[in-house]
Every structure is written in C-alpha cells, then in structure tokens.
C-alpha cells in the first residue's frame, strides 16, 4: 500500500512539525517513532514523549484505505533532508517494513506495531476554550521564556506561569534571580485560569507558532483549553496536548518593585552594545558587571581573574542619586536582546535592591533583576 506520495518539501514540513519532541534515546524505543495512521485518504501523524503529544492531519496522496504503523521519526527526516525539495517521494508498506522511495533512491525502514505506541490519556474535563492570535502568544513567549529556570529543584520554576482572566493574558517566568512579565489584551472575555506550562512545551510552541499577520478570519489563531493537569492547544491543523507543572508559582506581584526613587531612560541598542562589550572581560564564573550611575553618566565596568578590565561610559539624562550596583551581565543582555523597542527605562532604588526594566509608557512588559555583590 502507498501510504503517502508527495513532494519532499511537503512531507518534510509535516514530519518536522511533529518531530520536535521526539528524543533519539528513550527508555521506550517506540517513542523515537512517529505514529502514522491512515484513514481513507486522511493521514494523521502523532508523536509523544509521554508528557507531550503532538498530532497533525495532512492531505498527502497515496492509496485510500486504513493502515497504521510507527517508524523512526529522526531517521525518516534525516533521509528526506538529503533529497531535493521538488522531488516526489513515496512511503509504501511492505511486510512489517516501510519503503521510502525518491528518484532512484530506496530506503527500507524497520517499523514497530502501532498498538504498542503509548498515547497520552487526555483529561476528561477541559475548561472552556478560547482563542488568541498565534503571533500574540509567540511574542509573549519570547518576551519571558529566557527567564525560565533550567533543571531547578523547585520544579515549578522550570516553565512559564500562564494567567488568563477577563480580557488579559499574563505570562511570567522566573529562575529566582530575575523575573520577566509580559501581558496582552484579548479580544474575548475568558474565565480566570492559572497554569504552569513546562519548559519543553514552551520551547516547542515557540518553534511551531506562526508570527504571520492577518486580517479577521485570515489571522492564524491558536485555541487553548486547560484541565487541572493538562493543556490542549489547537492551531494550524495541529493538536498539542501537554502535562502541566504542578506546584505553586511565586507571587510575582510581590516581586515586582514599585515606587523607585531613581529612573533612567536610554536607548536599548546603545545599552545592549555597551553591556556586550564589557561582558567580554567578565570572569566566566560570575559574569559580573558594575554599573556606576551618577548625574549625566552611566559607567559600566568589568574585570576578570587575569586582571583585565573594561570600562564603557554612556551619557544619560539623569539627575538622581549616585548608585553603584553589580549585576550578572547575562541577565541584562537576555532581557534587552529579547525586546524590540527603541527605548528602555531602568528604575533603581539603591545598590542592594532589585532593578526594574520596563518600556517607557508601556505596562505590558516588566523585567526584574536582582543585584549581585562584586
């Protein structure tokens, strides 16, 4: 039976859309495979890592009929990548194996039975569904995802807090040293929902979401539904089900400082370039830079164990207190590099308090970073 027949670029795009979560080495070998299910002429591809499941439906020609199997996802992608984009490829079933043909090439691949593929058990009671433009969600994710923790024992920090209420969607991420908050206004009213999306889910959504603009019906949307331990996303012909992180996320409103005495507004790219220059001579372990702020001048300095030093000065419009404060330079660069505004505002109280980075006259983004002793 010819399971599918289409051009290489079409087949590859469909496979790559589901294969991001597939791990090459897994305790269950079948999870390295993609589940292929043909019903009539519709083809469904599913992958899973037991916590996340991605399914897409595609119209790729071939014989009509019912057929299911699983085959190594990465291997299939690696082979397809070596073929020209406009070449017609076909996948045929033959005695418990799949044969991939393209031009004069032929690859016989081992399969594993579909009934052994562990599908994620979907929650019985999802909350009400609501839709937002894919571009909005993608932008929010990129504004906060860099602040997620990586392999923290406080497992609830290894992800993003997602708060939907009324017409507001807030996303928050923190690793204990810094916190990023971004918010967007929705076109629809949604009931209050608070969930923590795992890190892997966040990275996969960022990869898959479209940032295309569109008017009205043409705007690519994503539909979301939450249960108490699961989230479900539907977009672009795909269905994405993921486990949620259980746990209590820190109260981010208490972390975001208010009422700073001193504030500087300056060009984002100027500050970013200055930090990137001084970062070159920081010590690999501490990545510390010193900021000296005085009326009219911001001085950024760094040094390392080899007794090398970097000093960079920026002219600023500032008439507040003189402050000397240290930061991990990576934390500052991460925030500035993930923004696209021209100007940023930095609020400070003193050398021992967290700094707040925001966009002038814009409440939708806040970034808090703790100082470090240098």
Short mmCIF file of N, CA, C and O in Angstrom, two decimals, residues 172-241:
data_model
loop_
_atom_site.label_atom_id
_atom_site.label_comp_id
_atom_site.label_asym_id
_atom_site.label_seq_id
_atom_site.Cartn_x
_atom_site.Cartn_y
_atom_site.Cartn_z
N UNK A 172 4.44 34.81 32.97
CA UNK A 172 5.51 35.16 33.91
C UNK A 172 6.51 34.01 33.96
O UNK A 172 6.12 32.84 34.01
N UNK A 173 7.81 34.35 33.98
CA UNK A 173 8.84 33.32 34.17
C UNK A 173 9.89 33.86 35.12
O UNK A 173 10.21 35.06 35.10
N UNK A 174 10.41 32.99 35.99
CA UNK A 174 11.48 33.41 36.90
C UNK A 174 12.38 32.23 37.21
O UNK A 174 11.93 31.09 37.24
N UNK A 175 13.68 32.51 37.44
CA UNK A 175 14.59 31.44 37.88
C UNK A 175 15.10 31.73 39.29
O UNK A 175 16.06 31.14 39.75
N UNK A 176 14.45 32.70 39.96
CA UNK A 176 14.86 33.04 41.32
C UNK A 176 15.83 34.22 41.37
O UNK A 176 15.98 34.86 42.40
N UNK A 177 16.52 34.51 40.25
CA UNK A 177 17.44 35.65 40.21
C UNK A 177 16.86 36.80 39.40
O UNK A 177 17.30 37.94 39.52
N UNK A 178 15.93 36.49 38.55
CA UNK A 178 15.30 37.51 37.69
C UNK A 178 13.88 37.06 37.39
O UNK A 178 13.57 35.87 37.51
N UNK A 179 13.05 38.01 36.96
CA UNK A 179 11.66 37.67 36.67
C UNK A 179 11.22 38.48 35.45
O UNK A 179 11.50 39.68 35.36
N UNK A 180 10.57 37.82 34.50
CA UNK A 180 10.06 38.52 33.32
C UNK A 180 8.55 38.38 33.29
O UNK A 180 8.00 37.29 33.52
N UNK A 181 7.87 39.49 33.02
CA UNK A 181 6.40 39.53 32.97
C UNK A 181 5.99 40.19 31.66
O UNK A 181 6.54 41.23 31.28
N UNK A 182 5.06 39.57 30.96
CA UNK A 182 4.54 40.19 29.73
C UNK A 182 3.04 39.98 29.69
O UNK A 182 2.54 38.94 30.12
N UNK A 183 2.32 40.96 29.15
CA UNK A 183 0.87 40.80 29.13
C UNK A 183 0.29 41.31 27.83
O UNK A 183 0.89 42.15 27.15
N UNK A 184 -0.86 40.76 27.45
CA UNK A 184 -1.54 41.19 26.22
C UNK A 184 -3.03 41.28 26.51
O UNK A 184 -3.56 40.57 27.38
N UNK A 185 -3.70 42.15 25.76
CA UNK A 185 -5.15 42.28 25.89
C UNK A 185 -5.81 41.39 24.85
O UNK A 185 -5.40 41.37 23.69
N UNK A 186 -6.81 40.63 25.29
CA UNK A 186 -7.51 39.71 24.39
C UNK A 186 -8.78 40.35 23.84
O UNK A 186 -9.34 41.26 24.45
N UNK A 187 -9.22 39.84 22.71
CA UNK A 187 -10.48 40.33 22.12
C UNK A 187 -11.69 39.68 22.78
O UNK A 187 -12.82 40.08 22.56
N UNK A 188 -11.42 38.62 23.56
CA UNK A 188 -12.55 37.88 24.15
C UNK A 188 -12.42 37.86 25.67
O UNK A 188 -11.32 38.00 26.20
N UNK A 189 -13.54 37.66 26.34
CA UNK A 189 -13.52 37.51 27.81
C UNK A 189 -13.21 36.05 28.13
O UNK A 189 -13.83 35.16 27.55
N UNK A 190 -12.27 35.79 29.04
CA UNK A 190 -12.01 34.40 29.41
C UNK A 190 -12.13 34.24 30.93
O UNK A 190 -11.81 35.15 31.68
N UNK A 191 -12.61 33.06 31.36
CA UNK A 191 -12.69 32.83 32.81
C UNK A 191 -11.28 32.72 33.39
O UNK A 191 -10.34 32.37 32.68
N UNK A 192 -11.14 33.03 34.68
CA UNK A 192 -9.80 33.02 35.30
C UNK A 192 -9.20 31.61 35.27
O UNK A 192 -9.82 30.66 35.71
N UNK A 193 -7.99 31.53 34.72
CA UNK A 193 -7.28 30.25 34.66
C UNK A 193 -5.81 30.51 34.91
O UNK A 193 -5.24 31.43 34.35
N UNK A 194 -5.22 29.67 35.78
CA UNK A 194 -3.79 29.82 36.09
C UNK A 194 -3.12 28.47 35.95
O UNK A 194 -3.50 27.52 36.65
N UNK A 195 -2.16 28.35 35.06
CA UNK A 195 -1.46 27.08 34.88
C UNK A 195 0.03 27.35 34.67
O UNK A 195 0.42 28.45 34.32
N UNK A 196 0.85 26.32 34.91
CA UNK A 196 2.29 26.44 34.63
C UNK A 196 2.62 25.48 33.49
O UNK A 196 2.47 24.27 33.61
N UNK A 197 3.06 26.05 32.36
CA UNK A 197 3.44 25.24 31.21
C UNK A 197 4.89 24.81 31.35
O UNK A 197 5.75 25.64 31.65
N UNK A 198 5.21 23.52 31.10
CA UNK A 198 6.59 23.07 31.24
C UNK A 198 7.51 23.69 30.19
O UNK A 198 7.07 24.09 29.11
N UNK A 199 8.78 23.75 30.53
CA UNK A 199 9.80 24.37 29.67
C UNK A 199 9.79 23.78 28.25
O UNK A 199 9.82 24.50 27.26
N UNK A 200 9.73 22.45 28.16
CA UNK A 200 9.80 21.82 26.83
C UNK A 200 8.60 22.22 25.97
O UNK A 200 8.72 22.44 24.76
N UNK A 201 7.43 22.33 26.60
CA UNK A 201 6.22 22.76 25.89
C UNK A 201 6.38 24.18 25.36
O UNK A 201 6.03 24.49 24.22
N UNK A 202 6.93 25.04 26.20
CA UNK A 202 7.13 26.45 25.82
C UNK A 202 8.04 26.54 24.59
O UNK A 202 7.74 27.23 23.61
N UNK A 203 9.17 25.82 24.63
CA UNK A 203 10.13 25.88 23.52
C UNK A 203 9.51 25.34 22.23
O UNK A 203 9.73 25.86 21.14
N UNK A 204 8.70 24.30 22.38
CA UNK A 204 8.06 23.68 21.21
C UNK A 204 7.00 24.62 20.61
O UNK A 204 6.90 24.76 19.40
N UNK A 205 6.23 25.27 21.48
CA UNK A 205 5.23 26.23 20.98
C UNK A 205 5.92 27.38 20.24
O UNK A 205 5.46 27.82 19.19
N UNK A 206 7.02 27.85 20.80
CA UNK A 206 7.74 28.95 20.14
C UNK A 206 8.20 28.53 18.73
O UNK A 206 8.20 29.33 17.80
N UNK A 207 8.58 27.27 18.62
CA UNK A 207 9.06 26.77 17.33
C UNK A 207 7.92 26.65 16.31
O UNK A 207 8.09 26.92 15.12
N UNK A 208 6.74 26.25 16.81
CA UNK A 208 5.64 25.92 15.90
C UNK A 208 4.70 27.08 15.57
O UNK A 208 4.07 27.09 14.52
N UNK A 209 4.60 28.05 16.48
CA UNK A 209 3.63 29.13 16.27
C UNK A 209 4.03 30.03 15.11
O UNK A 209 5.20 30.30 14.90
N UNK A 210 3.02 30.51 14.41
CA UNK A 210 3.26 31.40 13.28
C UNK A 210 3.30 32.84 13.78
O UNK A 210 2.56 33.20 14.69
N UNK A 211 4.18 33.66 13.19
CA UNK A 211 4.13 35.07 13.57
C UNK A 211 3.59 35.91 12.42
O UNK A 211 3.87 37.09 12.28
N UNK A 212 2.79 35.26 11.58
CA UNK A 212 2.20 35.96 10.43
C UNK A 212 1.06 36.86 10.89
O UNK A 212 0.31 36.52 11.80
N UNK A 213 0.97 38.01 10.24
CA UNK A 213 -0.17 38.89 10.48
C UNK A 213 -1.31 38.46 9.59
O UNK A 213 -1.12 37.73 8.62
N UNK A 214 -2.49 38.93 9.88
CA UNK A 214 -3.62 38.61 9.01
C UNK A 214 -4.81 39.43 9.46
O UNK A 214 -4.87 39.86 10.61
N UNK A 215 -5.73 39.65 8.58
CA UNK A 215 -6.91 40.42 8.93
C UNK A 215 -8.07 39.47 9.23
O UNK A 215 -8.32 38.54 8.47
N UNK A 216 -8.78 39.73 10.31
CA UNK A 216 -10.01 38.98 10.62
C UNK A 216 -9.81 37.48 10.56
O UNK A 216 -9.01 36.90 11.29
N UNK A 217 -10.54 36.84 9.64
CA UNK A 217 -10.54 35.38 9.53
C UNK A 217 -9.18 34.83 9.11
O UNK A 217 -8.87 33.68 9.35
N UNK A 218 -8.37 35.67 8.45
CA UNK A 218 -7.08 35.17 7.93
C UNK A 218 -5.97 35.16 8.97
O UNK A 218 -4.89 34.68 8.72
N UNK A 219 -6.27 35.75 10.13
CA UNK A 219 -5.24 35.80 11.18
C UNK A 219 -5.05 34.39 11.76
O UNK A 219 -6.02 33.79 12.22
N UNK A 220 -3.81 33.84 11.74
CA UNK A 220 -3.63 32.49 12.32
C UNK A 220 -3.88 32.53 13.83
O UNK A 220 -3.27 33.31 14.54
N UNK A 221 -4.82 31.71 14.28
CA UNK A 221 -5.21 31.70 15.70
C UNK A 221 -4.75 30.42 16.39
O UNK A 221 -4.47 29.42 15.73
N UNK A 222 -4.71 30.47 17.70
CA UNK A 222 -4.46 29.25 18.48
C UNK A 222 -5.58 29.14 19.52
O UNK A 222 -5.94 30.13 20.16
N UNK A 223 -6.15 27.94 19.60
CA UNK A 223 -7.22 27.71 20.58
C UNK A 223 -6.63 26.99 21.78
O UNK A 223 -5.84 26.05 21.61
N UNK A 224 -6.98 27.45 22.98
CA UNK A 224 -6.42 26.86 24.20
C UNK A 224 -7.52 26.35 25.11
O UNK A 224 -8.58 26.96 25.19
N UNK A 225 -7.22 25.25 25.79
CA UNK A 225 -8.13 24.70 26.81
C UNK A 225 -7.28 24.14 27.92
O UNK A 225 -6.25 23.50 27.67
N UNK A 226 -7.71 24.35 29.16
CA UNK A 226 -6.94 23.85 30.30
C UNK A 226 -7.78 22.93 31.16
O UNK A 226 -8.95 23.20 31.41
N UNK A 227 -7.15 21.84 31.61
CA UNK A 227 -7.75 21.00 32.65
C UNK A 227 -6.83 21.17 33.86
O UNK A 227 -5.85 21.90 33.80
N UNK A 228 -7.12 20.46 34.99
CA UNK A 228 -6.27 20.74 36.16
C UNK A 228 -4.84 20.20 36.03
O UNK A 228 -3.96 20.64 36.73
N UNK A 229 -4.61 19.26 35.12
CA UNK A 229 -3.23 18.78 34.99
C UNK A 229 -2.78 18.70 33.52
O UNK A 229 -1.79 18.05 33.19
N UNK A 230 -3.54 19.34 32.64
CA UNK A 230 -3.24 19.22 31.21
C UNK A 230 -3.66 20.49 30.46
O UNK A 230 -4.59 21.18 30.87
N UNK A 231 -2.96 20.78 29.38
CA UNK A 231 -3.36 21.88 28.49
C UNK A 231 -3.47 21.33 27.08
O UNK A 231 -2.76 20.39 26.71
N UNK A 232 -4.37 21.91 26.31
CA UNK A 232 -4.57 21.46 24.94
C UNK A 232 -4.56 22.69 24.04
O UNK A 232 -5.27 23.66 24.30
N UNK A 233 -3.74 22.64 23.00
CA UNK A 233 -3.64 23.74 22.04
C UNK A 233 -3.99 23.22 20.66
O UNK A 233 -3.51 22.15 20.26
N UNK A 234 -4.80 23.94 19.93
CA UNK A 234 -5.12 23.55 18.55
C UNK A 234 -4.81 24.72 17.63
O UNK A 234 -5.28 25.84 17.87
N UNK A 235 -3.98 24.48 16.62
CA UNK A 235 -3.63 25.56 15.69
C UNK A 235 -3.06 24.95 14.41
O UNK A 235 -2.38 23.92 14.46
N UNK A 236 -3.37 25.59 13.30
CA UNK A 236 -2.77 25.20 12.01
C UNK A 236 -2.88 23.72 11.71
O UNK A 236 -1.91 23.11 11.25
N UNK A 237 -4.05 23.11 12.00
CA UNK A 237 -4.21 21.68 11.70
C UNK A 237 -3.51 20.76 12.69
O UNK A 237 -3.40 19.56 12.49
N UNK A 238 -2.98 21.34 13.78
CA UNK A 238 -2.27 20.52 14.77
C UNK A 238 -3.01 20.52 16.10
O UNK A 238 -3.69 21.48 16.44
N UNK A 239 -2.83 19.42 16.82
CA UNK A 239 -3.37 19.35 18.19
C UNK A 239 -2.21 18.99 19.12
O UNK A 239 -1.48 18.04 18.89
N UNK A 240 -2.05 19.80 20.15
CA UNK A 240 -0.89 19.72 21.02
C UNK A 240 -1.41 19.53 22.45
O UNK A 240 -2.11 20.40 22.97
N UNK A 241 -1.14 18.38 23.06
CA UNK A 241 -1.60 18.13 24.43
C UNK A 241 -0.37 18.01 25.32
O UNK A 241 0.59 17.32 24.98
#
